[in-house]
C-alpha positions as semicolon CSV with decimal commas, in nm:
position;residue;x (nm);y (nm);z (nm)
1;X;9,773;8,108;9,232
2;X;9,935;8,101;9,575
3;X;9,877;8,240;9,925
4;X;10,185;8,337;10,123
5;X;10,313;8,482;10,448
6;X;10,656;8,634;10,511
7;X;10,785;8,442;10,812
8;X;11,039;8,717;10,891
9;X;10,749;8,961;10,947
10;X;10,570;8,695;11,152
11;X;10,880;8,657;11,372
12;X;10,877;9,037;11,424
13;X;10,510;9,014;11,537
14;X;10,376;9,172;11,218
15;X;10,100;8,945;11,080
16;X;10,086;8,953;10,700
17;X;9,928;8,775;10,405
18;X;9,991;8,789;10,033
19;X;9,873;8,646;9,702
20;X;10,062;8,572;9,384
21;X;9,896;8,508;9,046
22;X;10,061;8,339;8,749
23;X;9,906;8,475;8,425
24;X;10,159;8,280;8,216
25;X;10,501;8,266;8,049
26;X;10,688;8,277;8,382
27;X;10,539;8,612;8,493
28;X;10,354;8,668;8,822
29;X;10,166;8,955;8,982
30;X;10,151;8,974;9,359
31;X;10,042;9,180;9,652
32;X;10,055;9,159;10,029
33;X;9,942;9,347;10,334
34;X;10,061;9,367;10,693
35;X;9,901;9,497;11,011
36;X;10,021;9,504;11,372
37;X;9,910;9,721;11,662
38;X;10,073;9,638;11,993
39;X;10,116;9,855;12,303
40;X;10,206;9,831;12,670
41;X;10,105;10,124;12,892
42;X;10,344;10,043;13,180
43;X;10,653;10,183;13,008
44;X;10,501;10,320;12,689
45;X;10,620;10,025;12,481
46;X;10,455;10,069;12,144
47;X;10,469;9,888;11,810
48;X;10,240;9,984;11,523
49;X;10,293;9,913;11,158
50;X;10,064;9,861;10,862
51;X;10,093;9,884;10,487
52;X;10,104;9,693;10,164
53;X;10,314;9,606;9,863
54;X;10,266;9,516;9,497
55;X;10,518;9,329;9,285
56;X;10,576;9,179;8,943
57;X;10,817;8,887;8,899
58;X;10,973;8,689;8,617
59;X;11,064;8,329;8,703
60;X;11,348;8,172;8,504
61;X;11,571;7,867;8,499
62;X;11,508;7,494;8,468
63;X;11,270;7,466;8,766
64;X;11,061;7,763;8,651
65;X;11,012;7,597;8,311
66;X;10,896;7,275;8,478
67;X;10,659;7,436;8,731
68;X;10,517;7,791;8,773
69;X;10,603;7,980;9,097
70;X;10,922;7,775;9,141
71;X;11,291;7,848;9,089
72;X;11,484;8,172;9,043
73;X;11,301;8,502;9,001
74;X;11,373;8,871;8,941
75;X;11,117;9,139;9,011
76;X;11,013;9,495;9,074
77;X;10,822;9,594;9,388
78;X;10,676;9,901;9,553
79;X;10,476;9,970;9,864
80;X;10,360;10,204;10,136
81;X;10,385;10,175;10,513
82;X;10,303;10,374;10,825
83;X;10,461;10,300;11,162
84;X;10,514;10,400;11,527
85;X;10,803;10,239;11,716
86;X;10,878;10,329;12,078
87;X;11,041;10,081;12,310
88;X;11,108;10,276;12,631
89;X;11,307;10,574;12,507
90;X;11,289;10,760;12,181
91;X;10,992;10,702;11,955
92;X;10,973;10,717;11,577
93;X;10,636;10,797;11,420
94;X;10,573;10,776;11,048
95;X;10,207;10,883;11,064
96;X;10,202;10,981;10,697
97;X;10,258;10,713;10,435
98;X;10,622;10,628;10,374
99;X;10,698;10,463;10,044
100;X;10,954;10,224;9,901
101;X;11,040;10,064;9,567
102;X;11,316;9,846;9,432
103;X;11,438;9,541;9,248
104;X;11,450;9,193;9,395
105;X;11,610;8,855;9,341
106;X;11,481;8,535;9,492
107;X;11,446;8,161;9,476
108;X;11,133;7,957;9,546
109;X;11,206;7,606;9,673
110;X;10,944;7,329;9,678
111;X;10,923;7,161;10,022
112;X;10,594;6,966;10,007
113;X;10,321;6,877;9,760
114;X;10,153;7,220;9,794
115;X;10,416;7,422;9,984
116;X;10,718;7,625;9,875
117;X;10,957;7,842;10,073
118;X;11,044;8,161;9,888
119;X;11,371;8,337;9,974
120;X;11,419;8,692;9,850
121;X;11,618;9,011;9,894
122;X;11,555;9,353;9,747
123;X;11,745;9,679;9,716
124;X;11,591;10,014;9,644
125;X;11,472;10,342;9,790
126;X;11,273;10,409;10,111
127;X;11,147;10,762;10,178
128;X;10,899;10,967;10,371
129;X;10,848;11,198;10,665
130;X;10,878;11,082;11,026
131;X;10,873;11,240;11,372
132;X;11,097;11,169;11,670
133;X;10,936;11,192;12,014
134;X;11,005;11,119;12,381
135;X;10,742;10,974;12,617
136;X;10,713;11,198;12,929
137;X;10,454;11,201;13,208
138;X;10,205;10,995;13,009
139;X;10,240;11,211;12,696
140;X;10,439;11,185;12,378
141;X;10,653;11,498;12,340
142;X;10,745;11,576;11,980
143;X;11,113;11,659;11,929
144;X;11,177;11,699;11,555
145;X;11,031;11,615;11,212
146;X;11,270;11,465;10,958
147;X;11,272;11,336;10,602
148;X;11,395;10,982;10,544
149;X;11,592;10,908;10,225
150;X;11,739;10,557;10,228
151;X;11,912;10,373;9,944
152;X;11,998;10,010;10,019
153;X;11,824;9,692;10,130
154;X;11,447;9,753;10,148
155;X;11,310;9,398;10,138
156;X;11,389;9,065;10,302
157;X;11,167;8,764;10,255
158;X;11,146;8,406;10,373
159;X;10,789;8,323;10,284
160;X;10,581;8,013;10,327
161;X;10,388;7,973;10,000
162;X;10,071;7,761;9,974
163;X;10,003;7,658;9,614
164;X;9,632;7,671;9,523
165;X;9,436;7,540;9,227
166;X;9,388;7,217;9,042
167;X;9,718;7,070;8,927
168;X;9,923;7,335;9,109
169;X;10,136;7,084;9,299
170;X;10,503;7,002;9,328
171;X;10,559;6,665;9,161
172;X;10,903;6,601;9,312
173;X;10,822;6,683;9,678
174;X;10,552;6,460;9,825
175;X;10,350;6,447;9,503
176;X;10,315;6,189;9,230
177;X;10,636;6,077;9,064
């Protein structure tokens, strides 16, 4: 088992946490959640996002055979998110759940006895309804409601992974040799 956080989300001020379980034979099941609610009433700066994702991965290659949760991996993922972005001009509100799904490739690199860094990229579909608005006189004035249909990159990950459990250590990075 492992706990993880996507450092790209952290850099964007979106705290997140995830788990990944290894039932065996190179397969893992994972899930994560994110939640951020920032605002600034002086100029209506606003940043709200929350949601979650589930994924299934298959690790392969030499490193994956030597140690679970390490090496190359392919996977499927899907999730939901709601958001409100407004940074002093137009605002974009996805107050109903937007959804995404896709395929991913990644590599998990051991960096310490109980730490990995997991790099990943995913392509897929992102869809849902959103509203455009303009902040005026202390109110948010709705302009138009649109449907989003996006095919392309839908996931980017540089995650810090903390390996948990007895014996779940990296032997070649800070561990026993």
